XYZ file of C-alpha atoms in Angstrom:
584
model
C -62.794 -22.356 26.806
C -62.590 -19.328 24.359
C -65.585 -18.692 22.191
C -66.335 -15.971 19.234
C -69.858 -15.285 18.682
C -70.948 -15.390 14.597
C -72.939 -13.656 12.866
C -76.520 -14.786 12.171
C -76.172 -16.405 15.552
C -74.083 -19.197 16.868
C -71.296 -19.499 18.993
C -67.475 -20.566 18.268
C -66.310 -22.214 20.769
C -62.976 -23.868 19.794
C -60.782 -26.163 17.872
C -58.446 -29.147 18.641
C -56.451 -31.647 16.981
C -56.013 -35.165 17.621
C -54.386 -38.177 15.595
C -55.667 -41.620 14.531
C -54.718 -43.967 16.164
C -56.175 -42.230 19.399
C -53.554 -40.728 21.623
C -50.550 -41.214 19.174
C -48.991 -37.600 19.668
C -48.692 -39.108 23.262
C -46.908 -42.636 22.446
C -43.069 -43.214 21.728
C -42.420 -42.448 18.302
C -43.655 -44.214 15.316
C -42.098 -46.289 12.295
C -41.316 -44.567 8.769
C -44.988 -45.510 6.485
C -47.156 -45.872 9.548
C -50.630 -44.305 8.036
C -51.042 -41.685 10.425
C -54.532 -39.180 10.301
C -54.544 -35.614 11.465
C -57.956 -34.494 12.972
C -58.757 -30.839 12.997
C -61.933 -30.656 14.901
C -64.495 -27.449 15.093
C -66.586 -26.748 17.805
C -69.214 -24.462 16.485
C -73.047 -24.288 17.831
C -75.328 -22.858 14.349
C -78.782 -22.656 12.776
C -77.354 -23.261 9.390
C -74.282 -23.670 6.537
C -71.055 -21.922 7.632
C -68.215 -21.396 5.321
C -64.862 -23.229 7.211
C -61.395 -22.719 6.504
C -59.324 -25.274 7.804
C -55.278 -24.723 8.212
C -52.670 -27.551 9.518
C -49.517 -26.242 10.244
C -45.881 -28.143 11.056
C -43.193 -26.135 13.127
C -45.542 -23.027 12.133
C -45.235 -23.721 8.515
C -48.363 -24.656 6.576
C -48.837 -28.075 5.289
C -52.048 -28.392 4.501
C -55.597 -26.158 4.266
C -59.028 -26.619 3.060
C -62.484 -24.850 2.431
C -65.140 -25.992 3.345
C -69.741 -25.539 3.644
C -70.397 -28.880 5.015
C -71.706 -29.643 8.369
C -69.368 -32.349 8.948
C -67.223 -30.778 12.198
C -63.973 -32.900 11.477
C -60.946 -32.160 9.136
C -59.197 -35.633 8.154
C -55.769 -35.571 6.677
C -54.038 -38.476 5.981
C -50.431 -39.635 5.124
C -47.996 -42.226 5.371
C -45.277 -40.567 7.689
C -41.385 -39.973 7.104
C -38.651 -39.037 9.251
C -39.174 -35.606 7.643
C -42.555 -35.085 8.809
C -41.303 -34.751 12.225
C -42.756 -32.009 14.247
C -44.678 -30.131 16.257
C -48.636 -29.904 14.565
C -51.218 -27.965 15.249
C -54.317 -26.620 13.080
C -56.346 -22.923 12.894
C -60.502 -22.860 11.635
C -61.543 -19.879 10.331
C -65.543 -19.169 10.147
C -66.873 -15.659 9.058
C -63.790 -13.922 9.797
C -63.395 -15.575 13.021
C -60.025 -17.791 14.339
C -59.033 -19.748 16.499
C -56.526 -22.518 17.335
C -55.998 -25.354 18.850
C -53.330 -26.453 21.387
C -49.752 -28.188 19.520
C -49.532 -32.032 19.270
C -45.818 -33.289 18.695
C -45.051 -36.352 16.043
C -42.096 -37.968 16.416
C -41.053 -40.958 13.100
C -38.373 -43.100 13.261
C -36.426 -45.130 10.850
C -34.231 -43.431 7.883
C -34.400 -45.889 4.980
C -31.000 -47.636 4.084
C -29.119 -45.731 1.208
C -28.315 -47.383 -1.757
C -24.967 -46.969 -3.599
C -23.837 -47.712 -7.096
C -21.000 -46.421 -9.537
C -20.763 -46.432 -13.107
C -17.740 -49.204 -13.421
C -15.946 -51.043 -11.102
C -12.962 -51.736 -13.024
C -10.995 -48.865 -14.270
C -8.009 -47.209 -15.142
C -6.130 -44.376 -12.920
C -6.946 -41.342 -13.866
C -10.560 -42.232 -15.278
C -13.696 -39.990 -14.126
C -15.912 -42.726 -12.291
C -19.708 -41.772 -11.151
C -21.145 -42.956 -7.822
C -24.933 -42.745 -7.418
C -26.509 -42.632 -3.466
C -30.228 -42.998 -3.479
C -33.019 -42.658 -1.241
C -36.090 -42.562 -2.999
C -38.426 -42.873 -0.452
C -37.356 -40.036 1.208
C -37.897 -36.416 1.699
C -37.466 -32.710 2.996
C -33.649 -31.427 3.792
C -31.377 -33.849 2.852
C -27.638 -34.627 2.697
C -25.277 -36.612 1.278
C -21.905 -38.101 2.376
C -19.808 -39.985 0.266
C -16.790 -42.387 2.267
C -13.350 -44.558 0.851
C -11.119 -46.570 2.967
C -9.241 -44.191 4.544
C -6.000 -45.188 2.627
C -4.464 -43.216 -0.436
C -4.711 -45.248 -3.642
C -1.006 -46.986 -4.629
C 0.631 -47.409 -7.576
C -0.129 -51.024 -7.545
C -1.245 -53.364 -10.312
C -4.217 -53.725 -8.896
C -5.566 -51.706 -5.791
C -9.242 -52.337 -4.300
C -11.039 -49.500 -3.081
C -14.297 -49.704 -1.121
C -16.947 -47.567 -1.362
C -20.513 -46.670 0.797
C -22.293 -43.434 1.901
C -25.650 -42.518 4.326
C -27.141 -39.353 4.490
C -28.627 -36.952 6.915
C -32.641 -35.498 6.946
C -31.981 -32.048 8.394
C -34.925 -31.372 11.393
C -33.833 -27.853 12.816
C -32.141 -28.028 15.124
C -31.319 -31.089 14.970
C -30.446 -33.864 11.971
C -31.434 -37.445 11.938
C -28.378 -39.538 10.259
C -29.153 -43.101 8.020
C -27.664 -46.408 8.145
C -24.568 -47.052 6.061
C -25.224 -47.948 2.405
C -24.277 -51.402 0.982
C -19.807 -51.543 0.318
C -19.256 -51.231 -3.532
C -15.377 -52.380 -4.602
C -13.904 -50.669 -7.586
C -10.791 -51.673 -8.624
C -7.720 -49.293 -9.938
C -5.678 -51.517 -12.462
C -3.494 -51.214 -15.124
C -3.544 -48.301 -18.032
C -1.577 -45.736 -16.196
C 1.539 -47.491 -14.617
C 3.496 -45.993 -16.721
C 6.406 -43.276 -16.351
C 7.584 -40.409 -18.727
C 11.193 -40.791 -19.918
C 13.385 -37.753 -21.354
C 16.404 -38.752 -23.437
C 19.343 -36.077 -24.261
C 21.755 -36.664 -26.951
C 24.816 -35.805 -27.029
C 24.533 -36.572 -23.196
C 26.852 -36.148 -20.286
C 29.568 -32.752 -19.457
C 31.180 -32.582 -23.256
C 27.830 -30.894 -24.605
C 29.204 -27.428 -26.276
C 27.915 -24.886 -27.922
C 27.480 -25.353 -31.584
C 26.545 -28.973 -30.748
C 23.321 -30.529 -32.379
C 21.256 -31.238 -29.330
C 18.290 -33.976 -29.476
C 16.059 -34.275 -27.239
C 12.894 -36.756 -26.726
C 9.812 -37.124 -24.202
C 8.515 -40.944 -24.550
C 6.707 -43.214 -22.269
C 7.999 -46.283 -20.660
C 5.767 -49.300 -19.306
C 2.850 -51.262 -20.207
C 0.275 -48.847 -22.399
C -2.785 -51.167 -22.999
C -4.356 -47.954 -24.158
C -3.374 -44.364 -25.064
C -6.342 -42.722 -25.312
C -6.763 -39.572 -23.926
C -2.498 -39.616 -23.490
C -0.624 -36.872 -24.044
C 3.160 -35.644 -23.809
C 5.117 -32.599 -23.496
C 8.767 -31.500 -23.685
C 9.344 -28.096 -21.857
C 11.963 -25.893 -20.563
C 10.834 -23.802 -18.057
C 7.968 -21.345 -19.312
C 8.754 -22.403 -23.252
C 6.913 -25.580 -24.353
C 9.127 -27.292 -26.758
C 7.194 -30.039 -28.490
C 4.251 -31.992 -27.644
C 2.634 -35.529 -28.744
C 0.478 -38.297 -28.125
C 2.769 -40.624 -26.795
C 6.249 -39.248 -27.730
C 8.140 -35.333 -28.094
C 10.662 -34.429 -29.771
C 12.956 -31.383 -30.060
C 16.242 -30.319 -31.911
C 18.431 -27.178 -31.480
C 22.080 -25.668 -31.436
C 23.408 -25.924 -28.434
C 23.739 -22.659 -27.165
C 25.793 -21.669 -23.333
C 22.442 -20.031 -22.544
C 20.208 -23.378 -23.187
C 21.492 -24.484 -20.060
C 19.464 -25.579 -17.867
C 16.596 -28.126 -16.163
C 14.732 -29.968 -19.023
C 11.272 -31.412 -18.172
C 9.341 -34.103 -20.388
C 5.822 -34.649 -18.695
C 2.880 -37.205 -19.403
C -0.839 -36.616 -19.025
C -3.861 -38.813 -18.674
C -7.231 -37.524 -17.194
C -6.155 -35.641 -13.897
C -3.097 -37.870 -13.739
C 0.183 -35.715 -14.387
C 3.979 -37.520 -14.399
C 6.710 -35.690 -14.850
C 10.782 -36.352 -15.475
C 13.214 -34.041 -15.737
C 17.209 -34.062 -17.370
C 19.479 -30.988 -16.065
C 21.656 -30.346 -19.461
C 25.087 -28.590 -19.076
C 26.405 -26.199 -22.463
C 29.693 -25.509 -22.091
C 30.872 -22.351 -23.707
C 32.885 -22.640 -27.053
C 34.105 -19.259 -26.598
C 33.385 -16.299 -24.160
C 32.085 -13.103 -24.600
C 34.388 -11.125 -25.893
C 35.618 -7.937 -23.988
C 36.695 -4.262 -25.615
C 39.403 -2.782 -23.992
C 40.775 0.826 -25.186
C 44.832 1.877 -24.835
C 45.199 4.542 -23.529
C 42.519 4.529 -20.936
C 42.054 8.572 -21.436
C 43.071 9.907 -25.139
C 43.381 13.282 -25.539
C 43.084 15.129 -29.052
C 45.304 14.325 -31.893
C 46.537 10.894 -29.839
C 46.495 7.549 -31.108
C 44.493 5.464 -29.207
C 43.591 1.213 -29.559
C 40.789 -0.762 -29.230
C 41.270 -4.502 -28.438
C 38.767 -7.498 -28.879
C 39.286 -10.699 -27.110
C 37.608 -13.795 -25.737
C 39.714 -14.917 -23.437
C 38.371 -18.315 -23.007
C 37.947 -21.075 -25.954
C 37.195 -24.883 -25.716
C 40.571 -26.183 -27.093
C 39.171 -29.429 -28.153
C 37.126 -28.049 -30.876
C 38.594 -24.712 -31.793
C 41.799 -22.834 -31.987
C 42.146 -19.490 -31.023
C 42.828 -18.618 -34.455
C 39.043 -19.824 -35.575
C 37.877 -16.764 -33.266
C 37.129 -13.946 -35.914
C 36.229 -10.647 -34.456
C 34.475 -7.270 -35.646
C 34.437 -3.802 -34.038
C 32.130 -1.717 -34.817
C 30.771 2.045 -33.763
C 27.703 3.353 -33.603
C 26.639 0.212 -35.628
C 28.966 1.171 -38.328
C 31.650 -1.651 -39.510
C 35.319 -0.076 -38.367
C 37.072 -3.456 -39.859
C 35.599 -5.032 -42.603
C 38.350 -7.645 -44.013
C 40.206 -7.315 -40.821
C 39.310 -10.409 -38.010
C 42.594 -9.821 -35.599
C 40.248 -7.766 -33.058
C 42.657 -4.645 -33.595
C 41.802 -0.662 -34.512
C 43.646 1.791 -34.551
C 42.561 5.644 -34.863
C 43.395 9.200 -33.769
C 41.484 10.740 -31.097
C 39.900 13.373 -32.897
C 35.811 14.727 -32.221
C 34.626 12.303 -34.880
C 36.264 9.776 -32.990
C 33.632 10.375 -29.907
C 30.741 7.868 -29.802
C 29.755 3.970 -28.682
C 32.218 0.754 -29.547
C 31.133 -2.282 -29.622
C 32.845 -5.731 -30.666
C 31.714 -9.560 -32.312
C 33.239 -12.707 -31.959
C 32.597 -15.642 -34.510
C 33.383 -19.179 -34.486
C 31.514 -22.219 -35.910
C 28.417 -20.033 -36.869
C 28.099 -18.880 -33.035
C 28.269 -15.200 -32.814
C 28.470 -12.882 -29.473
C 28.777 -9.622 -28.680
C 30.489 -6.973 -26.274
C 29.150 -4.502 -23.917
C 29.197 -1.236 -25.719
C 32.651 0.804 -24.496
C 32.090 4.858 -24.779
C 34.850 6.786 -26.162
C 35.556 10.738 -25.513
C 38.789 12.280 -26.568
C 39.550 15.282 -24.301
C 40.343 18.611 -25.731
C 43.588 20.029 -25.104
C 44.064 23.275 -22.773
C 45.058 25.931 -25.388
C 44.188 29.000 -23.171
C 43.485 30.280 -19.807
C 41.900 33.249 -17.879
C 40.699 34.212 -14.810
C 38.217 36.772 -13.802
C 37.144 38.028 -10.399
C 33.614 38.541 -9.509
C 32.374 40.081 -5.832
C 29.117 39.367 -4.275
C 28.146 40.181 -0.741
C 30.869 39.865 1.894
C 33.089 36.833 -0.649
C 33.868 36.987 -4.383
C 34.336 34.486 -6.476
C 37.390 33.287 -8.933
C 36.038 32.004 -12.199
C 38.602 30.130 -14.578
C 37.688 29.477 -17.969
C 39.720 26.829 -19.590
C 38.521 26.039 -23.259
C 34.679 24.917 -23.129
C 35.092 24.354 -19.482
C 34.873 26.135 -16.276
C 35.947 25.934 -13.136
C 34.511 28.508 -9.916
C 36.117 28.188 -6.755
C 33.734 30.396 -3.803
C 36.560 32.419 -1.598
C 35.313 34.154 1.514
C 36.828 37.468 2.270
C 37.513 37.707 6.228
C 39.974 40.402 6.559
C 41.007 42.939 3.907
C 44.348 41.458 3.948
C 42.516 38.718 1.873
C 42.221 41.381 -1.214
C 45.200 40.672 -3.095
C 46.507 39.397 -6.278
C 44.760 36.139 -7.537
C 45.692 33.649 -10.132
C 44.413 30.303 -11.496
C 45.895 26.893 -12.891
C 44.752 23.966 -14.781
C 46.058 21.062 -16.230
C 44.296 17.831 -17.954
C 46.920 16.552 -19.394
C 50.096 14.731 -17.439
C 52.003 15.237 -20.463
C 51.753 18.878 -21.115
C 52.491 21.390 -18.366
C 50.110 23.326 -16.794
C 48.711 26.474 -18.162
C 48.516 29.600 -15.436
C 46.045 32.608 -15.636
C 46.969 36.406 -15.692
C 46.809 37.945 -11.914
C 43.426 39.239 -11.391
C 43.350 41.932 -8.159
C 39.908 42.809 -6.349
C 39.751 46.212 -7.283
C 36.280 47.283 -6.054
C 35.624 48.308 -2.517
C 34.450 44.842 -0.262
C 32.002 45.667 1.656
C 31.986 45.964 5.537
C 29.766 44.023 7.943
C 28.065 46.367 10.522
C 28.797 46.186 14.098
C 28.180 47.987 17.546
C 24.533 48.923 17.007
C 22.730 51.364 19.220
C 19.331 52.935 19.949
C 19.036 56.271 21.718
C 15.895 57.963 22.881
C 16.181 61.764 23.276
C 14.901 63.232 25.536
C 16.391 61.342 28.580
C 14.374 58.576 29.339
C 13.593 59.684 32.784
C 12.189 62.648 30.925
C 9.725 61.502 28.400
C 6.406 63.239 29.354
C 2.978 62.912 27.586
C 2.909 65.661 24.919
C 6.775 65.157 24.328
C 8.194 64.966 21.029
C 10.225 61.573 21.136
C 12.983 61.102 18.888
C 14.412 57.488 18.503
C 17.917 57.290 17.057
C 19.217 54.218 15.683
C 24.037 54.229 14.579
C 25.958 51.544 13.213
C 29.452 50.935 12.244
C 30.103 49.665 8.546
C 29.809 49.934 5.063
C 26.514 52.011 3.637
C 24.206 51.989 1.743
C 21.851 50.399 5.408
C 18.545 49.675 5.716
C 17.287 50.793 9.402
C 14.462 49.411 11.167
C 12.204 50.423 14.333
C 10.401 47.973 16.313
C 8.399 48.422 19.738
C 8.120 45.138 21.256
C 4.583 44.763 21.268
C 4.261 44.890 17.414
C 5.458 42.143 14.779
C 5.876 44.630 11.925
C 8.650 47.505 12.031
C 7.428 50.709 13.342
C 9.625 52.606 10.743
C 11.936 51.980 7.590
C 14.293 53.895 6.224
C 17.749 54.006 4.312
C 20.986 55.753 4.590
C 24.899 56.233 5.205
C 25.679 55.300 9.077
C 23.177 56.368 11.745
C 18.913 57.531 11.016
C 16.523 58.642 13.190
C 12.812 59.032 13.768
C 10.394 61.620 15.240
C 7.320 60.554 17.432
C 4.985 63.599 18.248
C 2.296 64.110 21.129
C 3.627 60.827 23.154
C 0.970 59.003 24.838
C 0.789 56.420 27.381
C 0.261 54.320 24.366
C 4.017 54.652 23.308
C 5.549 53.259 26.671
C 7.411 50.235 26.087
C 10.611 48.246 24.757
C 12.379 49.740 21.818
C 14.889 47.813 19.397
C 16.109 49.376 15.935
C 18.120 46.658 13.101
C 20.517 47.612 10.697
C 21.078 45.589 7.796
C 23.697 46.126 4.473
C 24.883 43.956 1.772
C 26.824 41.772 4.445
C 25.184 41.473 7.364
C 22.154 42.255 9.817
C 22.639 43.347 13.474
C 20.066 44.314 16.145
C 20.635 47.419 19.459
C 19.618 46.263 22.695
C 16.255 46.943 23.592
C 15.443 50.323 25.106
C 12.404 50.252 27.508
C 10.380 53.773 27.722
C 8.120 54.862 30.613
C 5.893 57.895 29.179
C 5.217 60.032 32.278
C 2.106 61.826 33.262
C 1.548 65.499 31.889
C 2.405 67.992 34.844
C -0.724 70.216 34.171
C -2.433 66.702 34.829
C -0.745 66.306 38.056
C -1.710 69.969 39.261
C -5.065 68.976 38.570
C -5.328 65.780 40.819
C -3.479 68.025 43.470
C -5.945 69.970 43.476
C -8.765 68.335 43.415
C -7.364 66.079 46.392
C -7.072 69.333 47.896
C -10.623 70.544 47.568
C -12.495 67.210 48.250
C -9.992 67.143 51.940
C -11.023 70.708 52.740
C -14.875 69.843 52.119
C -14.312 67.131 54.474
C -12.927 68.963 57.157
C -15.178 71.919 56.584
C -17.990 69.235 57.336
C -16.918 67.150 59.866
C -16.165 70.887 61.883
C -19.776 71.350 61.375
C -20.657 68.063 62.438
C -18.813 68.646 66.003
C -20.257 72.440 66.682
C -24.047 71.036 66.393
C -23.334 68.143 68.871
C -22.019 70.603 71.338
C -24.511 72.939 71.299
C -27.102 70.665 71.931
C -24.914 69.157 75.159
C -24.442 72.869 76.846
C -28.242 73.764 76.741
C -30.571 72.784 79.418
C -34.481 74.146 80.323
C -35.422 76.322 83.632
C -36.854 74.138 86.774
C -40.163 75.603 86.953
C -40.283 73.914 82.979
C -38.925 71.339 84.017
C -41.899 70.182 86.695
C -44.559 72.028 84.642
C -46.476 68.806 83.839
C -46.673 67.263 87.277
């Protein structure tokens, strides 16, 4: 058993729990109210007063503590149990700073009590908020609520039954512990909202036309005990019409754009009806149209605009009762004048946007606008050659206008005599230029490039003066270029008639390589084949390594002859015989 010695003497020996009754933590589980008492008990050996904490704890969360100077050793905590008090207990003492614990005890309660359900009224209309009360008072910790109906969806009956009940759940992590059903409450649907929404059109049917006086209403048919809280609404679309408590009504001209789905709907509560009327405008004329004779009018030409409708209803209008207005640019071109007829002379003032009305029976619509231009007549015409680069152009200048037509000059044959024509009007004939001749020199596009690299190319030696020579055929002024192979950027630039050339002094083995030169003038670029140069060794440089070759082989021999005459002599000598036995 642990033990913490105290101070001022005394030993702490340990602490356990136990229930009353004896042993319950170890029986089946008990009923919901059973009295149960939790003993924390302290087993602690002193000479005097000790200050005790006591803790109980449930599932690790406390529950209950206390403080304590007696002598008495025994906590007592008493309760009358619920399913929520479920759990695993145990209790902690503390005495000068000192703990300890004693071993869990698990308490187990059975026995959810039996919900109880009532509603506010059990006779109501559809559509009427109704408020159903489950309680379990005697309950407590986690707890939640389920509502239930007869699985069926209510009817428009006269009378429908509906039967209530709910239980709940006591949440015990991780688990839950679910209640009896509640007693069955029956609430009754009846009467109030078996009604329907009814939409009435007048004039109804396919003769509705435009200029009509249409009528409209949004009532309520069936047996309304009460209309409170009723309301009623005539709409078209997104447009609400009219609205009321119990009927709607709406009046307009028939127009051909009214046409359409017509929707009167009822509310009551969260109860929405809804009836709809699809209304049919036929037109009493159609839009008229602007049409212009001739379709192109050129200067000082008559032209004529024409308004018509070409439909009408014939049973309420002639096509006499049409009237019609032109207008332009807003501005009234007939005023007294209904036949739909103008007549002008295409002249610049005539230039802008038509438009037309038609008018019958206080119904008015209008045309889409119709742009007029009168063209100008060709009075004049010249032409006038321009060159650039290797094509020139032919620019003809009729009036305000202007015409360029891009020629590309292939051959010099092409150079010749040049002349332009235009013509805008079928009528008149067509106007010709004056001949215009390319008199200025076209330019040539180079060809056959070459690079030459003096001296010989077998005879480029360091210390040479190089000379790179770049010749083209065609037309100057030309840009020449020098490139070595190796680099991105040109070596040298430079500009003049047909051929150029540049100098490179002191060659090095630096200036070995491939060599390309371009040409470029106003018409073309063209680049030489590539020219690859092998700089050569100096031949003072080649004298030298001769000779030093030569040197280092004689030094060679000179020693290895050397080497040979010492061996020998050493082989040919040999000491006298009485030497030779001297030491025996």
């Amino acid at each position: 058993m642990p033990f913490l010695p105290l101070v001022g003497g005394g030993l702490f020996t340990g602490t356990s729990l136990g229930w009353e009754p004896p042993g319950l933590g170890r029986r089946n589980a008990i009923s919901q109210g059973t009295n149960v008492t939790v003993r924390c008990q302290a087993l602690v050996s002193s000479s005097g007063f000790l200050n005790r904490e006591y803790t109980i704890y449930k599932d690790n969360t406390v529950v209950y503590t206390k403080s304590t100077t007696t002598t008495t050793e025994d906590l007592l905590y008493s309760r009358g149990q619920k399913v929520a008090n479920t759990g695993n207990y145990k209790c902690k003492v503390n005495i000068l700073g000192k703990e300890l614990s004693s071993n869990s005890e698990k308490l187990t309660v059975a026995g959810l009590q039996t919900p109880v359900l009532s509603v506010d009224k059990r006779v109501f209309s559809k559509g009427v908020e109704v408020t159903v009360w489950c309680k379990a008072p005697e309950e407590s910790g986690a707890i939640v609520f389920y509502f239930y109906k007869n699985s069926k969806d209510l009817y428009e009956e006269m009378v429908n039954a509906n039967h209530l009940h709910c239980d709940y759940r006591v949440i015990l992590l991780p688990d839950s512990v679910q209640s009896n059903a509640s007693n069955d409450v029956v609430v009754t649907v009846k009467g109030g909202l078996f009604i329907t929404p009814v939409i009435s059109v007048r004039p109804h049917g396919p003769m509705i036309i435009e200029g009509d006086n249409l009528d409209m209403s949004c009532s309520v048919s069936g047996n309304l005990q009460n209309s409170s809280g009723l309301r009623v609404y005539m709409s078209k679309g997104q447009n609400l019409l009219s609205t009321g408590q119990s009927k709607a009504n709406h009046s307009m001209r028939a127009l051909a754009k009214h046409s359409g789905e017509f929707e009167c709907s009822l509310e009551m509560g969260n109860v929405v009806k809804r009836a709809t009327e699809n209304v049919t405008i036929a037109e009493l004329f159609s839009q008229p149209v602007l049409t212009m004779y001739p379709t192109e009018v050129f200067e000082r030409e008559k032209l004529m605009l024409t308004c018509k409708s070409t439909n009408y209803s014939s049973d309420r209008i002639g096509a006499s009762h049409v009237k019609y207005s032109i207008y332009k640019d807003n501005y009234t071109l007939t005023p007294g004048s209904f036949n739909g007829i103008y007549v002008a002379v295409g002249v610049r003032s005539t230039n802008g946007n038509y438009l037309c009305k038609a008018d019958a029976r206080m119904i008015s619509k209008y045309c889409a606008k119709l742009p007029v231009q009168a063209k100008v007549m060709l009075m004049s015409l010249e032409g006038n050659l321009s060159t650039l680069t290797v094509h020139f152009v032919i620019s003809i200048t009729c009036s305000i206008h202007q015409a360029i037509f891009p020629i590309t000059i292939q051959y010099y044959s092409d150079t010749q005599d040049y002349k332009c024509e235009a013509q805008n009007n079928p009528k008149v004939d067509a106007l010709v230029s004056n001949k215009q001749h390319q008199n200025t020199p076209l330019p040539v596009p180079l060809s056959n490039p070459g690079l030459i690299v003096t001296p010989d190319l077998s005879g480029v030696t360091e210390g040479d003066e190089m000379c790179l020579i770049c010749g083209v055929e065609g037309s100057p002024p030309i840009t020449f270029k020098w490139y070595q192979s190796r680099n991105v950027q040109p070596l040298f630039t430079t500009s003049t008639q047909s051929s150029a050339s540049q100098q490179i002094k002191g060659v090095g083995n630096e200036h070995s390589g491939t060599y390309y030169c371009k040409a470029i003038n106003y018409a073309s670029m063209v680049q030489s084949q590539p020219v690859t140069v092998d700089v050569k060794m100096a031949t003072w440089k080649k004298c030298l390594i001769v000779a030093c070759c030569l040197v280092v082989v004689a030094v060679l021999v000179l020693a290895c002859v050397l080497l040979y005459n010492s061996k020998r002599g050493r082989e040919t000598y040999s000491p006298p015989a009485t030497q030779a036995f001297a030491g025996v």
